[in-house]
Amino acid sequence: MRAIDKHLLNALDNYPYSLNETIESLEYALSYDDKNTMAICLMGRIYAEQLLDYEIAKEYFSEALSYNIHALEVYPYYIDTLILNEDFEEAEKLIEFALTVKGLDKVNILFKKAWLKEVLRDFKSAKKVLKEIKLLNCNAGNDSVLEEFNRRIDNKIGKKKKKKTK
């Protein structure tokens, strides 16, 4: 195993429980290869998830994809960051592109698309995406998430209808 891989695995193993060790391992990994997309992605995650600095996180994710457009590990976290930062148009474009990337977990990306539609209060579109997820899903672990998502959207649709009738 290469030294960079050991440092990268150590960083992934420590995240998010030991941020100092994570950062130290990442710095070592990036000193071996400053274009390693997994290390850059993890640095972006630290900025997004721990420091809540979405702008810097976006820079890291964008940098990683500039080195390798097929860096599968980047897309889910980049999309999350865009949605949390309210960069909705950019998130929509990235989701649509991500769905064309070979090898990427399409169901996971579609969950993010449904979440985006929910945030935008486009509940009808969110329901359509959830139906698509139901057709594509081959992982029983996603079933409870799908049920909960459907329930949450249904509750919001119900509340929206009640407001209109008042």
mmCIF file of C-alpha atoms in Angstrom:
data_model
loop_
_atom_site.group_PDB
_atom_site.id
_atom_site.type_symbol
_atom_site.label_atom_id
_atom_site.label_comp_id
_atom_site.label_asym_id
_atom_site.label_seq_id
_atom_site.Cartn_x
_atom_site.Cartn_y
_atom_site.Cartn_z
ATOM 1 C CA MET A 1 0.000 0.000 0.000
ATOM 2 C CA ARG A 2 1.275 3.439 -0.924
ATOM 3 C CA ALA A 3 2.063 5.976 1.801
ATOM 4 C CA ILE A 4 -0.581 8.387 0.506
ATOM 5 C CA ASP A 5 -3.226 5.681 0.807
ATOM 6 C CA LYS A 6 -2.241 4.961 4.417
ATOM 7 C CA HIS A 7 -2.526 8.641 5.321
ATOM 8 C CA LEU A 8 -5.790 8.977 3.449
ATOM 9 C CA LEU A 9 -7.299 5.924 5.149
ATOM 10 C CA ASN A 10 -6.119 7.236 8.499
ATOM 11 C CA ALA A 11 -7.820 10.584 7.784
ATOM 12 C CA LEU A 12 -11.052 8.856 6.758
ATOM 13 C CA ASP A 13 -10.896 6.607 9.816
ATOM 14 C CA ASN A 14 -10.471 9.582 12.168
ATOM 15 C CA TYR A 15 -13.159 11.760 10.585
ATOM 16 C CA PRO A 16 -15.250 13.270 12.201
ATOM 17 C CA TYR A 17 -14.262 12.045 15.668
ATOM 18 C CA SER A 18 -10.692 13.312 15.789
ATOM 19 C CA LEU A 19 -10.414 16.388 13.624
ATOM 20 C CA ASN A 20 -6.802 17.161 14.588
ATOM 21 C CA GLU A 21 -5.661 13.704 13.513
ATOM 22 C CA THR A 22 -7.829 13.930 10.399
ATOM 23 C CA ILE A 23 -6.236 17.234 9.365
ATOM 24 C CA GLU A 24 -2.741 15.971 10.118
ATOM 25 C CA SER A 25 -3.272 12.837 8.013
ATOM 26 C CA LEU A 26 -4.813 14.893 5.215
ATOM 27 C CA GLU A 27 -1.848 17.256 5.172
ATOM 28 C CA TYR A 28 0.498 14.281 4.845
ATOM 29 C CA ALA A 29 -1.649 12.775 2.084
ATOM 30 C CA LEU A 30 -1.789 16.058 0.178
ATOM 31 C CA SER A 31 1.982 16.475 0.533
ATOM 32 C CA TYR A 32 2.350 13.220 -1.431
ATOM 33 C CA ASP A 33 -0.258 14.191 -4.044
ATOM 34 C CA ASP A 34 -1.841 17.639 -3.947
ATOM 35 C CA LYS A 35 -4.347 16.563 -6.606
ATOM 36 C CA ASN A 36 -5.768 13.573 -4.734
ATOM 37 C CA THR A 37 -9.520 14.011 -5.098
ATOM 38 C CA MET A 38 -10.428 11.942 -2.041
ATOM 39 C CA ALA A 39 -8.189 14.070 0.209
ATOM 40 C CA ILE A 40 -9.450 17.316 -1.321
ATOM 41 C CA CYS A 41 -13.041 16.123 -0.936
ATOM 42 C CA LEU A 42 -12.498 15.317 2.738
ATOM 43 C CA MET A 43 -11.020 18.778 3.248
ATOM 44 C CA GLY A 44 -14.174 20.202 1.640
ATOM 45 C CA ARG A 45 -16.316 18.100 3.959
ATOM 46 C CA ILE A 46 -14.483 19.460 6.993
ATOM 47 C CA TYR A 47 -15.220 23.006 5.872
ATOM 48 C CA ALA A 48 -18.854 22.219 5.059
ATOM 49 C CA GLU A 49 -19.788 19.894 7.919
ATOM 50 C CA GLN A 50 -17.615 21.101 10.791
ATOM 51 C CA LEU A 51 -16.738 24.733 10.105
ATOM 52 C CA LEU A 52 -19.938 25.529 8.163
ATOM 53 C CA ASP A 53 -17.907 27.551 5.677
ATOM 54 C CA TYR A 54 -19.744 26.524 2.536
ATOM 55 C CA GLU A 55 -17.880 28.892 0.216
ATOM 56 C CA ILE A 56 -14.485 27.388 1.031
ATOM 57 C CA ALA A 57 -15.989 23.895 0.915
ATOM 58 C CA LYS A 58 -17.338 24.618 -2.580
ATOM 59 C CA GLU A 59 -13.841 25.657 -3.674
ATOM 60 C CA TYR A 60 -12.422 22.335 -2.493
ATOM 61 C CA PHE A 61 -15.156 20.285 -4.172
ATOM 62 C CA SER A 62 -14.807 22.256 -7.398
ATOM 63 C CA GLU A 63 -11.039 21.801 -7.307
ATOM 64 C CA ALA A 64 -11.404 18.039 -6.859
ATOM 65 C CA LEU A 65 -13.763 17.795 -9.837
ATOM 66 C CA SER A 66 -11.423 19.936 -11.933
ATOM 67 C CA TYR A 67 -8.756 17.267 -11.417
ATOM 68 C CA ASN A 68 -11.097 14.350 -12.064
ATOM 69 C CA ILE A 69 -14.687 14.757 -13.259
ATOM 70 C CA HIS A 70 -15.254 11.086 -12.368
ATOM 71 C CA ALA A 71 -14.323 11.545 -8.685
ATOM 72 C CA LEU A 72 -17.440 9.762 -7.457
ATOM 73 C CA GLU A 73 -16.788 10.601 -3.819
ATOM 74 C CA VAL A 74 -17.214 14.349 -4.431
ATOM 75 C CA TYR A 75 -20.713 14.632 -5.900
ATOM 76 C CA PRO A 76 -22.895 13.781 -2.868
ATOM 77 C CA TYR A 77 -21.063 16.167 -0.551
ATOM 78 C CA TYR A 78 -20.817 18.940 -3.128
ATOM 79 C CA ILE A 79 -24.565 18.734 -3.784
ATOM 80 C CA ASP A 80 -25.323 18.817 -0.040
ATOM 81 C CA THR A 81 -23.140 21.894 0.346
ATOM 82 C CA LEU A 82 -24.795 23.693 -2.557
ATOM 83 C CA ILE A 83 -28.257 23.039 -1.133
ATOM 84 C CA LEU A 84 -27.265 24.112 2.378
ATOM 85 C CA ASN A 85 -25.688 27.268 0.941
ATOM 86 C CA GLU A 86 -28.901 27.947 -1.004
ATOM 87 C CA ASP A 87 -27.146 27.706 -4.368
ATOM 88 C CA PHE A 88 -30.200 25.971 -5.767
ATOM 89 C CA GLU A 89 -29.635 26.469 -9.513
ATOM 90 C CA GLU A 90 -26.066 25.254 -9.230
ATOM 91 C CA ALA A 91 -27.227 22.263 -7.174
ATOM 92 C CA GLU A 92 -29.841 21.394 -9.797
ATOM 93 C CA LYS A 93 -27.251 21.510 -12.589
ATOM 94 C CA LEU A 94 -24.783 19.401 -10.628
ATOM 95 C CA ILE A 95 -27.475 16.841 -9.814
ATOM 96 C CA GLU A 96 -28.450 16.529 -13.470
ATOM 97 C CA PHE A 97 -24.817 16.089 -14.469
ATOM 98 C CA ALA A 98 -24.111 13.645 -11.629
ATOM 99 C CA LEU A 99 -26.947 11.427 -12.841
ATOM 100 C CA THR A 100 -24.976 10.922 -16.081
ATOM 101 C CA VAL A 101 -21.726 9.916 -14.357
ATOM 102 C CA LYS A 102 -21.059 6.219 -14.733
ATOM 103 C CA GLY A 103 -20.674 4.325 -11.467
ATOM 104 C CA LEU A 104 -22.288 6.942 -9.229
ATOM 105 C CA ASP A 105 -25.038 5.818 -6.836
ATOM 106 C CA LYS A 106 -28.025 7.240 -8.720
ATOM 107 C CA VAL A 107 -30.485 6.564 -5.886
ATOM 108 C CA ASN A 108 -28.370 8.630 -3.487
ATOM 109 C CA ILE A 109 -28.235 11.501 -5.987
ATOM 110 C CA LEU A 110 -31.992 11.248 -6.578
ATOM 111 C CA PHE A 111 -32.578 11.527 -2.821
ATOM 112 C CA LYS A 112 -30.643 14.781 -2.982
ATOM 113 C CA LYS A 113 -32.773 15.903 -5.909
ATOM 114 C CA ALA A 114 -35.936 15.147 -3.916
ATOM 115 C CA TRP A 115 -34.499 17.069 -0.965
ATOM 116 C CA LEU A 116 -33.773 20.033 -3.241
ATOM 117 C CA LYS A 117 -37.354 19.955 -4.549
ATOM 118 C CA GLU A 118 -38.609 19.811 -0.961
ATOM 119 C CA VAL A 119 -36.480 22.805 0.046
ATOM 120 C CA LEU A 120 -37.856 24.692 -2.959
ATOM 121 C CA ARG A 121 -41.386 23.656 -1.860
ATOM 122 C CA ASP A 122 -41.963 21.917 -5.185
ATOM 123 C CA PHE A 123 -43.640 18.963 -3.500
ATOM 124 C CA LYS A 124 -45.203 17.574 -6.680
ATOM 125 C CA SER A 125 -41.757 17.274 -8.294
ATOM 126 C CA ALA A 126 -40.354 15.802 -5.082
ATOM 127 C CA LYS A 127 -43.028 13.077 -5.192
ATOM 128 C CA LYS A 128 -42.113 12.302 -8.821
ATOM 129 C CA VAL A 129 -38.464 11.914 -7.853
ATOM 130 C CA LEU A 130 -39.426 9.641 -4.957
ATOM 131 C CA LYS A 131 -41.393 7.438 -7.378
ATOM 132 C CA GLU A 132 -38.311 7.232 -9.591
ATOM 133 C CA ILE A 133 -36.212 6.273 -6.560
ATOM 134 C CA LYS A 134 -38.688 3.515 -5.707
ATOM 135 C CA LEU A 135 -38.251 2.041 -9.203
ATOM 136 C CA LEU A 136 -34.440 2.239 -9.164
ATOM 137 C CA ASN A 137 -33.852 1.221 -5.562
ATOM 138 C CA CYS A 138 -32.246 -2.198 -5.080
ATOM 139 C CA ASN A 139 -31.058 -1.634 -1.520
ATOM 140 C CA ALA A 140 -33.363 -2.530 1.361
ATOM 141 C CA GLY A 141 -31.465 -0.037 3.511
ATOM 142 C CA ASN A 142 -33.007 2.786 1.495
ATOM 143 C CA ASP A 143 -36.591 1.624 2.067
ATOM 144 C CA SER A 144 -37.045 3.279 5.459
ATOM 145 C CA VAL A 145 -35.479 6.515 4.199
ATOM 146 C CA LEU A 146 -37.834 6.462 1.221
ATOM 147 C CA GLU A 147 -40.872 5.841 3.443
ATOM 148 C CA GLU A 148 -39.910 8.648 5.821
ATOM 149 C CA PHE A 149 -39.263 11.017 2.919
ATOM 150 C CA ASN A 150 -42.667 10.200 1.395
ATOM 151 C CA ARG A 151 -44.387 10.700 4.745
ATOM 152 C CA ARG A 152 -42.693 14.053 5.256
ATOM 153 C CA ILE A 153 -43.658 15.290 1.775
ATOM 154 C CA ASP A 154 -47.231 14.028 2.208
ATOM 155 C CA ASN A 155 -47.488 15.944 5.489
ATOM 156 C CA LYS A 156 -46.277 19.093 3.799
ATOM 157 C CA ILE A 157 -48.681 18.640 0.893
ATOM 158 C CA GLY A 158 -51.513 18.142 3.402
ATOM 159 C CA LYS A 159 -50.602 21.326 5.279
ATOM 160 C CA LYS A 160 -50.353 23.244 2.012
ATOM 161 C CA LYS A 161 -53.851 22.089 0.965
ATOM 162 C CA LYS A 162 -55.308 23.018 4.374
ATOM 163 C CA LYS A 163 -53.911 26.549 4.066
ATOM 164 C CA LYS A 164 -55.483 26.944 0.612
ATOM 165 C CA THR A 165 -58.939 25.868 1.839
ATOM 166 C CA LYS A 166 -58.960 28.325 4.770
#
